Coordinates of C-alpha atoms and ligand atoms in Angstrom, one line a residue:
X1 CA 59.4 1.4 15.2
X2 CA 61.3 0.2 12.5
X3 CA 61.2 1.6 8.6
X4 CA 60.2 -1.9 7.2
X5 CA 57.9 -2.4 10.5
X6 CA 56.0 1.2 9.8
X7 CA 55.9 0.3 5.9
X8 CA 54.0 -2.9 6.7
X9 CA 51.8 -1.3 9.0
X10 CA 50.9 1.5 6.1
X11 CA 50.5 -0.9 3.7
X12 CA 47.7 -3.0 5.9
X13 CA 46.0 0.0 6.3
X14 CA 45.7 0.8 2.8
X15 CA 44.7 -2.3 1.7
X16 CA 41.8 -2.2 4.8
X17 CA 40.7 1.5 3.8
X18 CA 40.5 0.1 0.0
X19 CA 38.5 -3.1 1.0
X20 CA 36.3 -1.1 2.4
X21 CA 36.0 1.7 -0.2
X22 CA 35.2 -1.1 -3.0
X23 CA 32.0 -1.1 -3.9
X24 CA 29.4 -4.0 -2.3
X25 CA 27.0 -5.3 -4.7
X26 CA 24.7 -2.9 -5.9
X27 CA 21.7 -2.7 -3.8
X28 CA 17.8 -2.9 -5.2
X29 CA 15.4 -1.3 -3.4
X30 CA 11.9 -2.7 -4.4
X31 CA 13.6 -4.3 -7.3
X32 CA 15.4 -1.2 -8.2
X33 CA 18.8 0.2 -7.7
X34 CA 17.3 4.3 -8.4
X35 CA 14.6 3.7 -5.9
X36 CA 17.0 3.2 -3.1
X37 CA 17.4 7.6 -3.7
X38 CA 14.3 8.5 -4.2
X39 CA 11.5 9.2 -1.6
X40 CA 8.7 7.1 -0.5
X41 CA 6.3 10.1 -1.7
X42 CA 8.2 10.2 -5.1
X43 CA 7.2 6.8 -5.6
X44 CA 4.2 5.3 -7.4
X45 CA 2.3 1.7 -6.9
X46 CA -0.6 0.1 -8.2
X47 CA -2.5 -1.3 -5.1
X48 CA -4.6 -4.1 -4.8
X49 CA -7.8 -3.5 -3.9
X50 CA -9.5 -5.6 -1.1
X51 CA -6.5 -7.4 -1.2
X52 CA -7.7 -10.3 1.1
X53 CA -10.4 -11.0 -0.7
X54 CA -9.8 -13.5 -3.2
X55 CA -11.9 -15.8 -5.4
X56 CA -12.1 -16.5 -9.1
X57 CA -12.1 -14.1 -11.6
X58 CA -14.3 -16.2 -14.3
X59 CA -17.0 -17.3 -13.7
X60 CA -16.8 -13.7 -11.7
X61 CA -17.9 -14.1 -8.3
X62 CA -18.9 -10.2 -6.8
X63 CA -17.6 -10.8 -3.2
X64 CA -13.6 -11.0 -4.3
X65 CA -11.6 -8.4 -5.9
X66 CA -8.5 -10.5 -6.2
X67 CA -7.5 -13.8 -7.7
X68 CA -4.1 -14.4 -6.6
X69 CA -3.5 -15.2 -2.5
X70 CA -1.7 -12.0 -1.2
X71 CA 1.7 -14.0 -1.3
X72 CA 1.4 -14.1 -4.8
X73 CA 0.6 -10.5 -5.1
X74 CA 3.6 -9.9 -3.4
X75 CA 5.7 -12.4 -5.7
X76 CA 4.2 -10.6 -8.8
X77 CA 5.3 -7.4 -7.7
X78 CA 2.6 -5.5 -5.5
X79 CA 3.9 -3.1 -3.2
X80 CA 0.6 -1.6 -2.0
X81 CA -2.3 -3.7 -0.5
X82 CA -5.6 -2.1 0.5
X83 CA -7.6 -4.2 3.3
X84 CA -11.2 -3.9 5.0
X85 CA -11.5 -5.0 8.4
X86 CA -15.0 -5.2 10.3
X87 CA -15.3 -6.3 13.8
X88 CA -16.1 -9.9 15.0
X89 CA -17.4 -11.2 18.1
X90 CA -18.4 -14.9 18.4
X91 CA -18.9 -15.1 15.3
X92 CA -21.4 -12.2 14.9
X93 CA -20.7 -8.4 14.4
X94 CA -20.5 -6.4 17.2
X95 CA -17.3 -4.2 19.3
X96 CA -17.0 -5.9 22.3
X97 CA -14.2 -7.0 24.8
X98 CA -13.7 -10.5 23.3
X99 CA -14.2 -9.0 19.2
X100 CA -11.6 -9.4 16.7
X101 CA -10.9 -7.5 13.6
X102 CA -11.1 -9.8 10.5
X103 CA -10.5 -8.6 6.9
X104 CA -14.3 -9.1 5.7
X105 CA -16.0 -7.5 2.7
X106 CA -18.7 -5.0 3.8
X107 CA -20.0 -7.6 6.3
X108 CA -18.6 -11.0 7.4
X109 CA -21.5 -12.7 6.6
X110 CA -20.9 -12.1 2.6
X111 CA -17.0 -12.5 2.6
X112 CA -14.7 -13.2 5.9
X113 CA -10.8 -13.2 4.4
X114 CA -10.0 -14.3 7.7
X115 CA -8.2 -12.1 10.9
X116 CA -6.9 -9.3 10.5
X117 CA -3.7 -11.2 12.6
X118 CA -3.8 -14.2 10.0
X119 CA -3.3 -11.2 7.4
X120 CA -0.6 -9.3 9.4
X121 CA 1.0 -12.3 10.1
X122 CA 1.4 -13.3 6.0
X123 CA 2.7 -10.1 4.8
X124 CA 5.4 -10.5 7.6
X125 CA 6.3 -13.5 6.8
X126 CA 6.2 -12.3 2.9
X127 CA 8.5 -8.9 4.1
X128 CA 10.5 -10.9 6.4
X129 CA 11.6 -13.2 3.8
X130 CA 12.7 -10.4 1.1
X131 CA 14.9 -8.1 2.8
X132 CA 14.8 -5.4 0.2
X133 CA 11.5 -4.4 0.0
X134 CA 9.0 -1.9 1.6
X135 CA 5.1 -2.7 1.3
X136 CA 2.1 -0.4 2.4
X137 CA -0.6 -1.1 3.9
X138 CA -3.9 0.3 3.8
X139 CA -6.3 -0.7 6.2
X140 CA -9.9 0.3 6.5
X141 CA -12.0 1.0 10.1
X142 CA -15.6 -0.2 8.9
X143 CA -16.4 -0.4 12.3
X144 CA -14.5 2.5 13.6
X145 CA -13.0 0.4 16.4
X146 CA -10.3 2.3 18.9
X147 CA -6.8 2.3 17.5
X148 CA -5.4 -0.2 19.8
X149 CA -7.1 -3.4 18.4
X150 CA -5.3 -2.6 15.6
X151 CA -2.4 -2.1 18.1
X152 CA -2.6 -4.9 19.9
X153 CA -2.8 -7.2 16.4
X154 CA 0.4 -5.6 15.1
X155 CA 2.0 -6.1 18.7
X156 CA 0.7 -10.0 18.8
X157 CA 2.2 -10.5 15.1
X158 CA 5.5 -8.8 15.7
X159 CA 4.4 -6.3 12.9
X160 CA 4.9 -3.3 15.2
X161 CA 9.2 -4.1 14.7
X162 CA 9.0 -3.5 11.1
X163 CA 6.7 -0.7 10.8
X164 CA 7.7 2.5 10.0
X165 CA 7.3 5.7 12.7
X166 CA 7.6 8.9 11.4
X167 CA 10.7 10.6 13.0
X168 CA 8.1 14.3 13.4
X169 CA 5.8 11.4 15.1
X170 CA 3.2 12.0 16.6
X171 CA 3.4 15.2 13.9
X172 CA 3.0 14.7 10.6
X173 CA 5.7 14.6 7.9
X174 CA 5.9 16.9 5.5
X175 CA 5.2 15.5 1.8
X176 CA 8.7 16.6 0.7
X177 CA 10.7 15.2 3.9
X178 CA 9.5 11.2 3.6
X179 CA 12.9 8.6 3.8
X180 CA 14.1 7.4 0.9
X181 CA 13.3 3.8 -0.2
X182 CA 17.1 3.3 0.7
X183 CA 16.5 5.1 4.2
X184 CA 14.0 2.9 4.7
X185 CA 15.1 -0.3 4.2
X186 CA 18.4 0.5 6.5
X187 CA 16.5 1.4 9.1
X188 CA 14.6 -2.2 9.2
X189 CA 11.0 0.2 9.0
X190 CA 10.0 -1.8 6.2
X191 CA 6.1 -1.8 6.8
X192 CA 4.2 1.8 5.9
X193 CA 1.1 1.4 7.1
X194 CA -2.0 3.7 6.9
X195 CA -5.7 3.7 8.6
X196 CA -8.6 4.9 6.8
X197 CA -10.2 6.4 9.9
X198 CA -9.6 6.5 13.9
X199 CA -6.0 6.8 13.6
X200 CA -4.3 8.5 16.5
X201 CA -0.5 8.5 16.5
X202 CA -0.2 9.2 19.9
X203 CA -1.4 6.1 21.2
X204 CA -0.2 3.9 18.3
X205 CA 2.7 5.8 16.3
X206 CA 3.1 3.5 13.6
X207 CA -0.5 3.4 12.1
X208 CA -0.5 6.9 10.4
X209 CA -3.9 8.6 9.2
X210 CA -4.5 8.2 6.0
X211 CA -6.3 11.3 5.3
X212 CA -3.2 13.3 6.6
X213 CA -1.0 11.7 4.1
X214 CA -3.4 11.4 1.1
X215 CA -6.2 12.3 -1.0
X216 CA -8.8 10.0 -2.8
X217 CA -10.4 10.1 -6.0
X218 CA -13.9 8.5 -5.3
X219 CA -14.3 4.7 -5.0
X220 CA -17.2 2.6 -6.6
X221 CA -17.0 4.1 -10.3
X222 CA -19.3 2.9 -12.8
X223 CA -17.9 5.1 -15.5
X224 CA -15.9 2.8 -17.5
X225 CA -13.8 5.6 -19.3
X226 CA -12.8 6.9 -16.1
X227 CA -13.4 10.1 -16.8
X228 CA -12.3 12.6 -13.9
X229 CA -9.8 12.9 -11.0
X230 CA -11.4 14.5 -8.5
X231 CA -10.9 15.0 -4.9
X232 CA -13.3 13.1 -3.0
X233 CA -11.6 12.6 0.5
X234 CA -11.2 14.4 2.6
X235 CA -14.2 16.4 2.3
X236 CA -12.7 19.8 1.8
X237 CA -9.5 18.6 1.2
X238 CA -6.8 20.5 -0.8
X239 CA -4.7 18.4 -3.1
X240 CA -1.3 20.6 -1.2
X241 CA 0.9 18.7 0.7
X242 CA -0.5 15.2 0.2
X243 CA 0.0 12.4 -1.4
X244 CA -3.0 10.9 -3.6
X245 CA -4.6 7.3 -4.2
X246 CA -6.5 6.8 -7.5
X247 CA -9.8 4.5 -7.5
X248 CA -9.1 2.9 -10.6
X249 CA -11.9 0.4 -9.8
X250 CA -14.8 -0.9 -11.7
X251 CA -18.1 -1.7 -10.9
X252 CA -21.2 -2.1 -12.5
X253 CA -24.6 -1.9 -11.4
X254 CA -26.9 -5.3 -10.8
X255 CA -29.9 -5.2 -13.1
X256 CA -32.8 -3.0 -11.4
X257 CA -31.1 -2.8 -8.3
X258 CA -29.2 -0.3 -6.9
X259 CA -26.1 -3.2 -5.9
X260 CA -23.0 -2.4 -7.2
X261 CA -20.7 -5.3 -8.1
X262 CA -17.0 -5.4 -9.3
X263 CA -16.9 -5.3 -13.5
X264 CA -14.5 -7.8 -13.5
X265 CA -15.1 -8.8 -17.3
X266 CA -14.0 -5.1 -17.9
X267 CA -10.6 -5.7 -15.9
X268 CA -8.9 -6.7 -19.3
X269 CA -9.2 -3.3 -20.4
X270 CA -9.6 -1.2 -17.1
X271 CA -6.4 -2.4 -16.0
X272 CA -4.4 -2.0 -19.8
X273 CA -1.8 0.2 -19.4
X274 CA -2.8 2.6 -22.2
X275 CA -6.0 3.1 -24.1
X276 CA -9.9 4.3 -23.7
X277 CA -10.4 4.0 -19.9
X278 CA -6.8 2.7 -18.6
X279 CA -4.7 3.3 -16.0
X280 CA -2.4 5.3 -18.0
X281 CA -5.6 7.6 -19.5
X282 CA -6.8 8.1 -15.8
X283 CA -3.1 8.9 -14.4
X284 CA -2.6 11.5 -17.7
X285 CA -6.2 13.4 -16.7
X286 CA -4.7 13.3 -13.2
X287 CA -1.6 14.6 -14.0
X288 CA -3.2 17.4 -15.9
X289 CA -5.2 18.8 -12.8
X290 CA -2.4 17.9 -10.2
X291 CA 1.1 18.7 -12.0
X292 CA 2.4 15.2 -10.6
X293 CA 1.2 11.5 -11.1
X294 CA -1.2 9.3 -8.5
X295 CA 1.6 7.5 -5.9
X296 CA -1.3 5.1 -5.9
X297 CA -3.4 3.5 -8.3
X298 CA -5.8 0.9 -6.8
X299 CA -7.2 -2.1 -9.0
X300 CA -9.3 -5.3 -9.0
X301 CA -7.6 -8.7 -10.5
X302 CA -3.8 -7.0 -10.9
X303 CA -3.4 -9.8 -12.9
X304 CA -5.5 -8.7 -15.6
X305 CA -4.4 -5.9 -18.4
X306 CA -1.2 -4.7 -17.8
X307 CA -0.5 -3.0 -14.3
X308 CA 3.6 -3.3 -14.5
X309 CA 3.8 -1.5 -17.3
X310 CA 1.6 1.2 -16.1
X311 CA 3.1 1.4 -12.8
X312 CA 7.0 1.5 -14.8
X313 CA 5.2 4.6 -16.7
X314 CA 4.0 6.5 -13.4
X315 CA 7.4 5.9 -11.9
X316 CA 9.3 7.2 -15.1
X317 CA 11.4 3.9 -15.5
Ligands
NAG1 C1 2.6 -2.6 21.8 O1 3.8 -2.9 22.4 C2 4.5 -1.8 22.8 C3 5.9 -2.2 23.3 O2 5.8 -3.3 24.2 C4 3.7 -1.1 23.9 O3 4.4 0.1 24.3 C5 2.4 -0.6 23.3 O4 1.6 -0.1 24.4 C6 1.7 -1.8 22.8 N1 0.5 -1.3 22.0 C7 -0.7 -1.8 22.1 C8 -1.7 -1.1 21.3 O5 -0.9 -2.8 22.7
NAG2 C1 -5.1 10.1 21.2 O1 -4.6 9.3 22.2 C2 -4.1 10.1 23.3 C3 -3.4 9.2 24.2 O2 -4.1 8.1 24.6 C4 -5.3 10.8 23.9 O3 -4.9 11.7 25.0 C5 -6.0 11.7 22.8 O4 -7.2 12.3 23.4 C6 -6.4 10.8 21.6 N1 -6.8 11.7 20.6 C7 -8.0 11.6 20.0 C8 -8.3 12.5 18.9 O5 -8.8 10.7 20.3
NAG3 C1 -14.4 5.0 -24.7 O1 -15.3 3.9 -24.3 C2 -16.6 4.3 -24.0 C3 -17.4 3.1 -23.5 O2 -16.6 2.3 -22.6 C4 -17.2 4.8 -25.3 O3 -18.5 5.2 -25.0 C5 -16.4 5.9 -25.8 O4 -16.9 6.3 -27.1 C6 -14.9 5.5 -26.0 N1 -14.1 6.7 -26.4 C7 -13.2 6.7 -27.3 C8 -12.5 7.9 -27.5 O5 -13.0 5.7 -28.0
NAG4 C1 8.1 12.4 -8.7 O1 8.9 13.5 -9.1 C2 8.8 13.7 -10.5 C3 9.8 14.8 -10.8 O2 9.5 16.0 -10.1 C4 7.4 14.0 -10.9 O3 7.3 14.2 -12.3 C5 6.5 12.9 -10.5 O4 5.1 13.3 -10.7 C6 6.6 12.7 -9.0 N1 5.9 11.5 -8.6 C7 5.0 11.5 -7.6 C8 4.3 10.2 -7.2 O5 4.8 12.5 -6.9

């Protein structure tokens, strides 16, 4: 080889090493380049509650939680959305060989948010669409209905390829040894997505028990300061080792009955992100009697009070 030939050949391969050493555009992971290093237990969300389940606000109708579609929960910047499902066959409620799961509030009689496909099938489209982003999903067994319906809807809607497999599957993973929000997005595992009850990881890897992973404070509060953080679920639970989900939810009591219905007049203030029965006065009791901050904090009508800011303060940004 000749000098000049050799020089030339050095040269290109500097300028090809240095090309690829500059560096790309700085990546966001959920909206944020520090997420992309931190771990998807280090991370905190507030969650809409009953996500599917949407109606107006004011005048308050008691069968919604939300007001905004789930789309435009996602738009606004939810990361977490909770979901009920209940069984439906021909129209009434019962397991059966030709039932479907649909996303309906306590019974589909009251509310029926539609199937629990149709819902898969948005937030897909939603995480398909915005490449950067990881969403959870917490879905509810009302009707304690095998694992594989749930299997077969995220096989039908092509959820199964996004959602996220533990690499200890069917084991769990240790709280400390979650992927980064980085990690995750690389690997195309862009869907977390945890089951209330009747998980089983063998037979359906990607739909991970919630009770494994987390603890609960207890749901249908009627205490509008908010004024404890305990363990509810699981019974006998220790707070070691799992994540934990806040029900920052409330609900008031009908008139000499003994219905609860969502206090969503109160939402103003339950969902401020400081102040006498907020989100940030829950999370600081919380933090108190846990050393570390709720990675979830569910609400009713996001869009009222202040969640972003409240969620910015969990997260420490
Ligand atoms: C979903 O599809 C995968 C891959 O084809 C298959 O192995 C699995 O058994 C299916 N799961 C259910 C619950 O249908
Ligand atoms: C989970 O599924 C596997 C494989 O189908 C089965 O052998 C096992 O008994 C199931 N576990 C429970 C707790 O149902
Ligand atoms: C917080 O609000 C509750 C009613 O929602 C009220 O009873 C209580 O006095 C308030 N506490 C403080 C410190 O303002
Ligand atoms: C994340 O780690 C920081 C620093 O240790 C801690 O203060 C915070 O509570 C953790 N967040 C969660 C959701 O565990």
């Amino acid at each position: 080889m000749r000098p000049s030939t050799l020089l030339l050949t050095l040269t290109s391969t500097t300028l090809t090493t240095s090309s690829l050493l500059r560096p790309r555009q700085q990546q966001l992971c959920n909206g944020r380049a520090d997420f992309c290093n931190r771990i998807y237990s280090n991370v905190s969300w507030i969650g809409t509650h009953n996500a599917p389940f949407i109606g107006t606000a004011d005048p308050p109708d008691p069968r919604v939680n939300q007001e905004k579609t789930v789309p435009e929960q996602l738009d606004a910047g939810i990361r977490f959305l909770q979901g009920q499902t209940q069984i439906l066959i021909n129209g009434a409620e019962d397991a059966g060989p030709l039932s479907e799961l649909y996303m309906c509030h306590t019974d589909c009689a009251i509310y029926n948010g539609g199937s629990l496909r149709s819902y898969l099938t948005t937030v897909k489209n939603w995480v398909d669409a915005h490449p950067d982003e990881v969403v959870t999903m917490l879905l509810t067994n009302g009707d304690n209905v095998d694992v594989s319906e749930f299997g077969d809807a995220f096989n039908d809607t092509g959820m199964d390829a996004l959602a996220f497999v533990p690499a200890t599957s069917p084991a769990m993973l240790q709280i400390g040894d979650w992927p980064t929000y980085g990690e995750l997005i690389a690997s195309g595992k862009r869907v977390v997505v945890f089951l209330d009850y009747g998980a089983n990881e063998t037979k359906v890897p990607y739909v991970l028990d919630e009770f494994t992973y987390y603890f609960e404070t207890p749901f249908s509060q009627t205490d509008p300061t908010f004024s404890q953080c305990r363990l509810d679920r699981p019974p006998n639970g220790s707070p070691d080792g799992r994540m934990y989900l806040v029900n920052h939810v409330l609900d008031k009591q009908v008139p000499l009955t003994d219905i609860l219905i969502p206090d969503h007049e109160a939402d103003f203030t339950t969902n401020a992100a400081t102040g006498n029965g907020s989100i940030g006065a829950q999370v600081e009791l919380c933090e108190g009697i846990y050393g570390r901050v709720p990675n979830v904090v569910l609400v009713d009508m996001f869009d009222r009070g202040d969640v972003f800011t409240a969620q910015d303060a969990l997260n420490g940004v």
